[in-house]
Short mmCIF file of C-alpha atoms and ligand atoms in Angstrom, two decimals:
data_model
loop_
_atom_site.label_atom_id
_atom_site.label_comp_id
_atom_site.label_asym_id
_atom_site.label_seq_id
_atom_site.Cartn_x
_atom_site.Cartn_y
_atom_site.Cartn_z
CA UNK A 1 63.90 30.54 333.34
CA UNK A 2 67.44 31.82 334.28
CA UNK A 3 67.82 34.14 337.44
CA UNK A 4 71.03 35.94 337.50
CA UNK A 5 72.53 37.36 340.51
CA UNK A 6 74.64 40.49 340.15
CA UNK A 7 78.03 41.39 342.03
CA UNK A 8 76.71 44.61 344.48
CA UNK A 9 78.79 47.71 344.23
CA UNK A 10 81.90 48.10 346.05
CA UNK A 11 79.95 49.68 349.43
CA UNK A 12 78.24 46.52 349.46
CA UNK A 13 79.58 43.08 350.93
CA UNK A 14 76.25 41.38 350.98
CA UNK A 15 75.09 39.18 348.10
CA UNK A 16 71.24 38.34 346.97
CA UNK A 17 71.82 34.53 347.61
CA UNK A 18 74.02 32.28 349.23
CA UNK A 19 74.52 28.54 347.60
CA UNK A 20 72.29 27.25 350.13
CA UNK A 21 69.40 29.39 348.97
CA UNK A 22 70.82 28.96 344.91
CA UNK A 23 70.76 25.11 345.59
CA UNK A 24 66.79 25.33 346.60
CA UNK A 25 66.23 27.06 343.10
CA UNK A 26 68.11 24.87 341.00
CA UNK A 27 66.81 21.96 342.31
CA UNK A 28 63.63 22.77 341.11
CA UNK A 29 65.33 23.12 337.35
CA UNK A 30 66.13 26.69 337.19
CA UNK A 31 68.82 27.71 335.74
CA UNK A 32 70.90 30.06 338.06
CA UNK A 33 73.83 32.65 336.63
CA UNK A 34 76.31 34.26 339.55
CA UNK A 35 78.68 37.05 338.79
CA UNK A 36 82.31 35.68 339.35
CA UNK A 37 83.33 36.74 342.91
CA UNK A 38 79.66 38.08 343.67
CA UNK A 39 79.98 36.33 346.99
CA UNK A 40 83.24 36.75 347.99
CA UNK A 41 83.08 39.40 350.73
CA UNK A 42 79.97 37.24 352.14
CA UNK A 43 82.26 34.43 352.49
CA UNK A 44 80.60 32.19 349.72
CA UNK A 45 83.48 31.16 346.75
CA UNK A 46 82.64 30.56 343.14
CA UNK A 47 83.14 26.78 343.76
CA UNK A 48 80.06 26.69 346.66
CA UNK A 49 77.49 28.12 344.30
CA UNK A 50 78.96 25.75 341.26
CA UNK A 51 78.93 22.33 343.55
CA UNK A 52 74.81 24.33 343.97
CA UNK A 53 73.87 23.80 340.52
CA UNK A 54 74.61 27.38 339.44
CA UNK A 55 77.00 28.56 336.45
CA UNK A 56 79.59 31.39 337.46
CA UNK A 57 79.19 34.18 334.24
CA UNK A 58 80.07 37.72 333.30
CA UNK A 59 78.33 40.27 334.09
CA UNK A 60 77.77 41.23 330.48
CA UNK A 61 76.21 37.57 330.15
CA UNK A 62 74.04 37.84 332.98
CA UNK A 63 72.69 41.08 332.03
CA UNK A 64 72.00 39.51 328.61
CA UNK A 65 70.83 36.21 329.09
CA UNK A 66 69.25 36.05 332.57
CA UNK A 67 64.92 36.48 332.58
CA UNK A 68 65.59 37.88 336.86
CA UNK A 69 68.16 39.91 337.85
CA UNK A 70 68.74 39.83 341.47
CA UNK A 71 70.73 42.66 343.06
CA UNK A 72 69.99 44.53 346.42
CA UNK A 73 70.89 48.14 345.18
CA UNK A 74 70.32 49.16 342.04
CA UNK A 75 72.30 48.31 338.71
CA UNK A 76 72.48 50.32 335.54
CA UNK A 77 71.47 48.18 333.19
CA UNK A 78 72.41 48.67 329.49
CA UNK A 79 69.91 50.66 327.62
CA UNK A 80 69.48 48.17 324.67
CA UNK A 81 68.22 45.59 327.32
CA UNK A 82 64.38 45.97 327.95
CA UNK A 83 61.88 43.82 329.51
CA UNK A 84 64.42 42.78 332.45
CA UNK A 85 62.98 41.76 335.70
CA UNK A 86 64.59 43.50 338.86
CA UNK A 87 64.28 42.53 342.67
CA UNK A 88 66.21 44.34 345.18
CA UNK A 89 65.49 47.13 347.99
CA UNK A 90 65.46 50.57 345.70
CA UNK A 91 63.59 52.54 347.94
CA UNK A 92 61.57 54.03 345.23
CA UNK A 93 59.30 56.72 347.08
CA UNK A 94 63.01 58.47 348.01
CA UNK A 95 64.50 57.66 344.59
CA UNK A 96 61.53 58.86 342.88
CA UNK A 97 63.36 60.06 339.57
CA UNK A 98 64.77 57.01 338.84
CA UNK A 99 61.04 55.76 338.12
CA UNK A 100 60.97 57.00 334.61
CA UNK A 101 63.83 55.97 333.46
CA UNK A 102 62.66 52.03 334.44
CA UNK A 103 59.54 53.02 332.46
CA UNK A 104 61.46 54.30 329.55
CA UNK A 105 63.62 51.05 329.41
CA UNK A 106 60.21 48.67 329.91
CA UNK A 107 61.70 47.31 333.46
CA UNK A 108 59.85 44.64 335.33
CA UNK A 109 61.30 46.68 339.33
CA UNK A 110 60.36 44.51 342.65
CA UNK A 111 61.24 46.48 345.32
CA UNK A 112 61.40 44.66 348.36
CA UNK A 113 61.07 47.52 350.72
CA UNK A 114 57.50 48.13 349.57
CA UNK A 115 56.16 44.06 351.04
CA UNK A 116 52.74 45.20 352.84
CA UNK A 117 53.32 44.61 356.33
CA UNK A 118 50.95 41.27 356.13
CA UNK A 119 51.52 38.12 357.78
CA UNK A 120 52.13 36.83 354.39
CA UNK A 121 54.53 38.71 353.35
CA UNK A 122 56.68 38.32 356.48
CA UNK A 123 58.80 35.69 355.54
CA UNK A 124 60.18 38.03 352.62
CA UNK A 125 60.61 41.33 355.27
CA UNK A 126 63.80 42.16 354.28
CA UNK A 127 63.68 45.26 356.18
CA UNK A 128 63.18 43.22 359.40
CA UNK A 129 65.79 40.69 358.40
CA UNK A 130 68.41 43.50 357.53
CA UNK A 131 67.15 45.85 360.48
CA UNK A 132 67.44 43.44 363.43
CA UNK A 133 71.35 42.70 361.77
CA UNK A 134 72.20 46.32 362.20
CA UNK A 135 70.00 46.93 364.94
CA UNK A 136 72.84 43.96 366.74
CA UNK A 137 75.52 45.92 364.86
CA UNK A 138 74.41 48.83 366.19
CA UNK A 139 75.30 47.97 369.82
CA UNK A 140 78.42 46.27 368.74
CA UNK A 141 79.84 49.07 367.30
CA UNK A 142 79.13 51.75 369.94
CA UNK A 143 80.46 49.78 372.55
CA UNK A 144 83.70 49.37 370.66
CA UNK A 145 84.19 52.93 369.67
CA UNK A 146 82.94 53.87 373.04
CA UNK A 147 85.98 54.69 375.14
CA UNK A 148 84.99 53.76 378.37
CA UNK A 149 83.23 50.00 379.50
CA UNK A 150 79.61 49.06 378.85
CA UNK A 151 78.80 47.37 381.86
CA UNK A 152 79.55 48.35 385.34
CA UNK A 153 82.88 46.99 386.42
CA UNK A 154 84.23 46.50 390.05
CA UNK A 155 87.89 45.99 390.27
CA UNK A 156 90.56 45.76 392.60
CA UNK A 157 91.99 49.39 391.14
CA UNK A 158 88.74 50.87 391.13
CA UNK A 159 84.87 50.42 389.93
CA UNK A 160 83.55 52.38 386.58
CA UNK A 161 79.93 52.64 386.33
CA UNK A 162 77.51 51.50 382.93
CA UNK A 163 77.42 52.96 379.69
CA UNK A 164 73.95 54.80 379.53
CA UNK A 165 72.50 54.19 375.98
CA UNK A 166 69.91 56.27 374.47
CA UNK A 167 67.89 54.58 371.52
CA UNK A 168 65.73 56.71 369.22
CA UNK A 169 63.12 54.86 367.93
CA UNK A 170 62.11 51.25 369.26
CA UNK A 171 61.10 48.92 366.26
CA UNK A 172 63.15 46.39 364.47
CA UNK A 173 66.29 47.72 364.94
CA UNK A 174 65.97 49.84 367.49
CA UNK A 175 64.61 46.82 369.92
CA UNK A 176 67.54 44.96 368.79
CA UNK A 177 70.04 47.87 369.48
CA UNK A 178 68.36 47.61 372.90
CA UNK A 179 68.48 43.80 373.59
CA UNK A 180 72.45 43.87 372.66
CA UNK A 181 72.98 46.94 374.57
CA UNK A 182 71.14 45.45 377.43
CA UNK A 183 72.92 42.16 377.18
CA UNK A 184 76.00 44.32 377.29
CA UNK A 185 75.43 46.00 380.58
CA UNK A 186 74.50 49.22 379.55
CA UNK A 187 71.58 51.05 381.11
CA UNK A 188 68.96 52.18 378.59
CA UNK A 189 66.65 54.53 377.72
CA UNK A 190 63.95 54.80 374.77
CA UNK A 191 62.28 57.34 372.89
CA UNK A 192 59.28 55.76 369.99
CA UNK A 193 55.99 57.83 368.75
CA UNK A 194 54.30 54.99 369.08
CA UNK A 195 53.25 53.69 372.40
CA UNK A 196 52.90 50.82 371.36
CA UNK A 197 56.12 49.52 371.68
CA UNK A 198 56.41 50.16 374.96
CA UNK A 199 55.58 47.32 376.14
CA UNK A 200 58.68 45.48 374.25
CA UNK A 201 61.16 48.13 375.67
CA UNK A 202 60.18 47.55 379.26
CA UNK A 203 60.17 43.81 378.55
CA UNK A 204 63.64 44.06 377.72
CA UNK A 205 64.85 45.85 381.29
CA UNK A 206 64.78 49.39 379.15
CA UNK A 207 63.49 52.28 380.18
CA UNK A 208 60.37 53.81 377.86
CA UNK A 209 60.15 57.93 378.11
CA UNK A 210 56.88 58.92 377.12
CA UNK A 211 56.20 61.81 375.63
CA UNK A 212 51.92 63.11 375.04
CA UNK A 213 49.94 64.02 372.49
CA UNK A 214 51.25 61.01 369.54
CA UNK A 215 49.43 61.28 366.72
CA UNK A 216 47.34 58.12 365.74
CA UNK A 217 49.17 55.50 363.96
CA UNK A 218 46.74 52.84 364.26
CA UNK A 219 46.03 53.07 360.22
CA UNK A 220 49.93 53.23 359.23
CA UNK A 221 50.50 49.36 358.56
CA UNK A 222 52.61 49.27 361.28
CA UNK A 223 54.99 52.31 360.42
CA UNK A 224 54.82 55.66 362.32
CA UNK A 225 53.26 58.80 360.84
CA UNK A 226 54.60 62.30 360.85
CA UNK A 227 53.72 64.32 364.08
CA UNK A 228 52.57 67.62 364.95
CA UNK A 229 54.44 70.45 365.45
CA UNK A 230 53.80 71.30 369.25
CA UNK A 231 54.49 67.40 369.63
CA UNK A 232 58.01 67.29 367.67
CA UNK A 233 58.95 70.76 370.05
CA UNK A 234 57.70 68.51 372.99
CA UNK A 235 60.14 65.75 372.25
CA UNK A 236 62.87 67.62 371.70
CA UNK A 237 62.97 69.10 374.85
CA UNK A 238 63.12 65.34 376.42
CA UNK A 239 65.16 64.28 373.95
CA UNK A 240 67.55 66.83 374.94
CA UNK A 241 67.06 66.01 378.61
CA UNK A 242 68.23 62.78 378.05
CA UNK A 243 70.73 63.58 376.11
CA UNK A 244 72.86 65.17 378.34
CA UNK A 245 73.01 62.21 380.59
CA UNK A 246 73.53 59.61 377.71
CA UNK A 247 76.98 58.19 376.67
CA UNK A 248 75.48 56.49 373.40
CA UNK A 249 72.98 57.36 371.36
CA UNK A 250 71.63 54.69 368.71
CA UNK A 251 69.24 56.53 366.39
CA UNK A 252 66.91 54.31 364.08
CA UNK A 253 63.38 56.40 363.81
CA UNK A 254 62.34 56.38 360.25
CA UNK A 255 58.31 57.12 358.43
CA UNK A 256 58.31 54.94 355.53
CA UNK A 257 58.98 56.77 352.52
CA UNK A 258 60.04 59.70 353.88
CA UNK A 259 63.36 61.67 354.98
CA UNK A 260 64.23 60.21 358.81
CA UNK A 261 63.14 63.01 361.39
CA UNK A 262 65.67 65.34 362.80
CA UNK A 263 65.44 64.47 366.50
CA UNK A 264 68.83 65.27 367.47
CA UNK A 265 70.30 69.07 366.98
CA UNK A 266 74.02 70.09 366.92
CA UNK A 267 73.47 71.83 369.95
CA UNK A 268 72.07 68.95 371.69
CA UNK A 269 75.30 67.00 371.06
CA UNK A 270 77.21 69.53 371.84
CA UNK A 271 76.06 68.79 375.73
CA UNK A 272 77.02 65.16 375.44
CA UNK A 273 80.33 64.53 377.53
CA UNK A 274 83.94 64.14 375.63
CA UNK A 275 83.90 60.21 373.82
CA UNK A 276 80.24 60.09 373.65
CA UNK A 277 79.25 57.99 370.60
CA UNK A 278 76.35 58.70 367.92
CA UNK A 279 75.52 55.56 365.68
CA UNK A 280 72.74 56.90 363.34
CA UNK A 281 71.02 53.81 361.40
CA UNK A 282 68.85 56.33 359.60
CA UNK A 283 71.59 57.85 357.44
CA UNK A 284 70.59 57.01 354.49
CA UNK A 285 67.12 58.87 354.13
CA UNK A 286 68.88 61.62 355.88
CA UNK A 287 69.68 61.18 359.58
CA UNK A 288 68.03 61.67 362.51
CA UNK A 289 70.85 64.61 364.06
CA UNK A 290 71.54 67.31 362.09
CA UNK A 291 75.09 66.56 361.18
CA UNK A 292 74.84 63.11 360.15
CA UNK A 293 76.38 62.20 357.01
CA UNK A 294 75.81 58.53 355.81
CA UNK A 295 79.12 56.09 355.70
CA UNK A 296 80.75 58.77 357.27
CA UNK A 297 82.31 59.23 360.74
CA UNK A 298 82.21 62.91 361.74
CA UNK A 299 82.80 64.55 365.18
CA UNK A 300 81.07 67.17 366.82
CA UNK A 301 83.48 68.83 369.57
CA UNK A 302 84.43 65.28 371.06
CA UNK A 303 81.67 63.59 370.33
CA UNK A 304 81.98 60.90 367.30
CA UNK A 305 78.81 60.65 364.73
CA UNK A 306 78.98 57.71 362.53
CA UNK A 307 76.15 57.85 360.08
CA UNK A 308 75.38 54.03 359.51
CA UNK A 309 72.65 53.34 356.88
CA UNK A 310 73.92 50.17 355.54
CA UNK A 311 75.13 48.68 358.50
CA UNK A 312 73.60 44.95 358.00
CA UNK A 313 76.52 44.71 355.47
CA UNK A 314 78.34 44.63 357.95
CA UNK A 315 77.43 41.11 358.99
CA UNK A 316 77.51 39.54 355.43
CA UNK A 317 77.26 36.30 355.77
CA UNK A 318 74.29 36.35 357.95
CA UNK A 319 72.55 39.20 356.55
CA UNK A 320 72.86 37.68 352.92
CA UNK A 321 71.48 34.24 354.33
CA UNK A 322 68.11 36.20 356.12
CA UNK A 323 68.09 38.14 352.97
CA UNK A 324 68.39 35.10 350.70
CA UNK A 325 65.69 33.56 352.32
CA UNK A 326 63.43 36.40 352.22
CA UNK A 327 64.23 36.03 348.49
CA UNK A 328 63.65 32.97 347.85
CA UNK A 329 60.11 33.48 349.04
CA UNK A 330 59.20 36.23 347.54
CA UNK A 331 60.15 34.53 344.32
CA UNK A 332 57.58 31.72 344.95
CA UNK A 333 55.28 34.22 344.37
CA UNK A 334 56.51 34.95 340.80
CA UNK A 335 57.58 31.52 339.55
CA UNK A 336 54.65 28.90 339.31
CA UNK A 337 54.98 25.01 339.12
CA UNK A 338 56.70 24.94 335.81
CA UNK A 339 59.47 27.46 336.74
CA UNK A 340 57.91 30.32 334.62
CA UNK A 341 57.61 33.89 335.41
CA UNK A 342 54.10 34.77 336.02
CA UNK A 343 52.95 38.06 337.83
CA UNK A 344 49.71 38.16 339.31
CA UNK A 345 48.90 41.65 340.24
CA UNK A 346 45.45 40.89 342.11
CA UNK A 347 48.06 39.13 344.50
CA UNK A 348 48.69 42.81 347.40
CA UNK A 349 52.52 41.06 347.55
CA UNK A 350 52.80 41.88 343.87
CA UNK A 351 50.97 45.04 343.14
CA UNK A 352 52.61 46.91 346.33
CA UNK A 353 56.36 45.66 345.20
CA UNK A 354 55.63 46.22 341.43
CA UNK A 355 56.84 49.56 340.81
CA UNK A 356 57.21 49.59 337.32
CA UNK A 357 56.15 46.81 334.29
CA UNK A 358 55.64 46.95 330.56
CA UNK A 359 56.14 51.00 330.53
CA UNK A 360 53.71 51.43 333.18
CA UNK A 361 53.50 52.86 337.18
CA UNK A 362 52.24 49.61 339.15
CA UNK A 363 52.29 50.74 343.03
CA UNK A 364 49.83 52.93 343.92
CA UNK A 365 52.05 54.49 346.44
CA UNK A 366 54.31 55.23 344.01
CA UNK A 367 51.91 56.39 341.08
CA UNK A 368 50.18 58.81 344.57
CA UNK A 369 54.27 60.13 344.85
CA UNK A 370 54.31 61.06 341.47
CA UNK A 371 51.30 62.74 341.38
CA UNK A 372 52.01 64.93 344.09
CA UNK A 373 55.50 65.99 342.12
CA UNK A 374 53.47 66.52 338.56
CA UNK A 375 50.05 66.63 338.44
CA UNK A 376 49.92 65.47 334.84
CA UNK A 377 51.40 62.15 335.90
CA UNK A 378 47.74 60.84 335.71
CA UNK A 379 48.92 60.24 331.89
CA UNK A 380 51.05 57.31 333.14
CA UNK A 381 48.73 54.32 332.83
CA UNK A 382 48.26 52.13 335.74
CA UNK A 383 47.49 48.46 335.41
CA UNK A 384 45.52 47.79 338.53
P1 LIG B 401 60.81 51.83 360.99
O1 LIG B 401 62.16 51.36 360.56
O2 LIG B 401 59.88 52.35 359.96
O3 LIG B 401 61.01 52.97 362.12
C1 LIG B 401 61.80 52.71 363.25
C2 LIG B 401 61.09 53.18 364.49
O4 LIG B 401 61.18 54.60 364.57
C3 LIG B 401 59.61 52.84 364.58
O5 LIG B 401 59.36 52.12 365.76
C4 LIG B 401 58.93 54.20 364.60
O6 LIG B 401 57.75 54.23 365.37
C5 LIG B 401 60.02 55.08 365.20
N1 LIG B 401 59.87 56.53 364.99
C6 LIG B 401 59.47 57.20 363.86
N2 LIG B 401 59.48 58.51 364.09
C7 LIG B 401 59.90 58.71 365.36
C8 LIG B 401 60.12 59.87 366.17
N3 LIG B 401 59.88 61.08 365.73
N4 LIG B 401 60.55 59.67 367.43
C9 LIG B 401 60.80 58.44 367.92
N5 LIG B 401 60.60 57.30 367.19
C10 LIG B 401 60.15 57.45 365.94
O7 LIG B 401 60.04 50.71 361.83
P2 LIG B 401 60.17 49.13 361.72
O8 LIG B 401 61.38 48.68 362.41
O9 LIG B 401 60.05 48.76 360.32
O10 LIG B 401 58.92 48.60 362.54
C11 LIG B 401 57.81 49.34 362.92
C12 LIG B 401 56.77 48.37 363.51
O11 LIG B 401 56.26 47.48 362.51
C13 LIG B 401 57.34 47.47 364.60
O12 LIG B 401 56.40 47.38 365.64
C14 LIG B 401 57.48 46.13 363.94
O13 LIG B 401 57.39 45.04 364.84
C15 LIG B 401 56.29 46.16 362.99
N6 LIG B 401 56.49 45.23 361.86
C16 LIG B 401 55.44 44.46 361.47
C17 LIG B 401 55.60 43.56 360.42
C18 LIG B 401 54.46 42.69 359.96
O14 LIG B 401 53.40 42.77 360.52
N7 LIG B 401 54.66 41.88 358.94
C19 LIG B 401 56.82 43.47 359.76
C20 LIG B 401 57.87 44.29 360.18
C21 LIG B 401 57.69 45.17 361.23
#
């Protein structure tokens, strides 16, 4: 068994495993391939993952030779290759139309953004690891783009009162854009569909606004649903209350598989005071504002937008370590006692991250997707 880890495109500074996490595989006799300079911008050299057991190669020879290919976004991999095995985060309910073409090519595709929301599958959350990173990030950022303090400060020349943040959306992320703001001095404010997080917001000093009539989330594993329309015309008007007092808004409300709600209008920022700051962590399925653009800073009047979907990248070295780990366990449930591959697809872990294996649609989400885009997709056979 050889599992090669990829170089991630140049957006990227993360890597799928540090040499810590590469030493706990090879220790067990697998044989681990890592692109020259894959780790670089996480801060791990060539040498750490050699003195780990692993072999630096091409990429050519790790496309060729390597049984697991580990890379976080998605690779092209050379036609002529088939039968490779993939685990990253593709996000395969938005990138629907790449499904075929891993079908076409016989692709074994674990996507790690599809883990059930079990308690055994949360030491391979990648999407909490990553989220609480950029979630931190988050904070970090306004507050240094943010022209004026965070906390209140009383000098001898004068006193300037607290940033007042405003975070959309209070789960992984979001509570950690909170803590960091809070921890900062700002004075914050909270918008989530689902009630039940208001209990963590007010634990951490925050203020929860809540707005009736949610609809039931109860059966959503955790994730929010999509709301009614009298609700989302509710909210807005609160949102836009609030935001005409806020300084910084942190966005971060997403519904799995889905575009990220538009809870913020142009107008609506248009009422925010000059040097306000917009970090939107939902920028890659869309936004939440209507302007956002992802990995792009935009203003609006004199307000700066910086659409931030990757923004765990921007903590490398820690986000590759939680993502590593998350990894590494997800990969004991592929590898059994003699280090060979072998997927179990009674196991919910596998048959919810399988999208794709030996020509074939494996997650029913996925395979439901399809079905509602072409209604002879029923001719793709499904394993389980
Ligand atoms: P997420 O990234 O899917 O969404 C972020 C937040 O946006 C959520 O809290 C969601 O309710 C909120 N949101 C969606 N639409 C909104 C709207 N219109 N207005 C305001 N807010 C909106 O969520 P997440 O960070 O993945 O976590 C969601 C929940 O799942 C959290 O309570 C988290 O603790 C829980 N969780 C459980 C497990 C597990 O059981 N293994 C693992 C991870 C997360």
């Amino acid at each position: 068994m050889t599992i090669g880890i990829l170089k991630e495109p140049l957006f990227e500074s993360r890597v799928s495993l540090l040499a810590g996490e590469v030493a706990a595989l090879t220790k067990n006799g697998i044989q681990v391939w890592v692109e020259a300079d894959a780790g670089l911008k996480a801060f791990c050299m060539d040498d750490e993952y050699i003195a780990s057991g692993a072999a630096i190669k091409t990429r050519t020879d790790i496309f060729e030779g390597a049984d697991i290919l580990l890379c976080i976004h998605y690779n092209e991999i050379p036609f002529y290759l088939k039968n490779k095995v993939l685990i990253g985060v593709y996000q395969p309910l938005i990138n629907i139309d790449q499904v075929e073409d891993w079908n076409n090519q016989l692709l074994t595709v674990f996507s790690l953004d599809m883990l059930p929301r079990t308690t055994k599958a949360q030491s391979m959350d990648v999407l909490s690891s990553q989220s609480s990173i950029a979630g931190y990030k988050a904070a970090i950022l306004a507050a240094s783009v943010y022209p004026r303090y965070f906390p209140m400060m009383m000098t001898a020349a004068g006193s300037c009162s607290p940033a007042k943040v405003l975070v959309l959306g209070a789960g992984v992320a979001g509570l950690q854009a909170v803590a960091t703001s809070r921890r900062l001095g700002a004075v914050v404010e909270v918008f989530d569909t689902r009630n039940e997080a208001k209990q963590d917001v007010l634990s951490l000093g925050a203020k929860f606004v809540e707005v009736e009539g949610t609809a039931d989330a109860s059966k959503a594993g955790g994730y929010a649903v999509d709301q009614s329309e009298e609700f989302k015309e509710r909210q807005k008007m609160r949102i836009a209350e609030s935001i005409k007092k806020a300084d910084v808004v942190i966005t971060t409300a997403q519904i799995f598989g889905k575009k990220a709600p538009i809870l913020v209008t142009a107008d609506m920022i248009s009422t925010m005071r000059p040097g306000s700051v917009i970090i939107d962590l939902a920028a890659a399925t869309g936004g939440n504002t209507e302007v956002t653009a992802d990995n792009v800073t935009i203003t609006h009047g004199n307000v700066t937008i910086i659409g931030a979907g990757n923004l765990a990248s921007a903590a490398p070295s820690d986000a590759s370590k939680l993502y590593g780990k998350n990894v590494l366990n997800f990969l004991k449930t592929l590898i059994d006692k003699e280090g060979s591959l072998t997927i179990d697809f009674a196991d919910s872990i596998v048959n919810n991250t399988c999208i794709t294996h030996d020509g074939k649609v494996i997650s029913q989400m996925v395979n439901n997707k399809l079905s509602t885009i072409n209604p002879n997709h029923g001719n793709i056979t499904q394993l389980h």
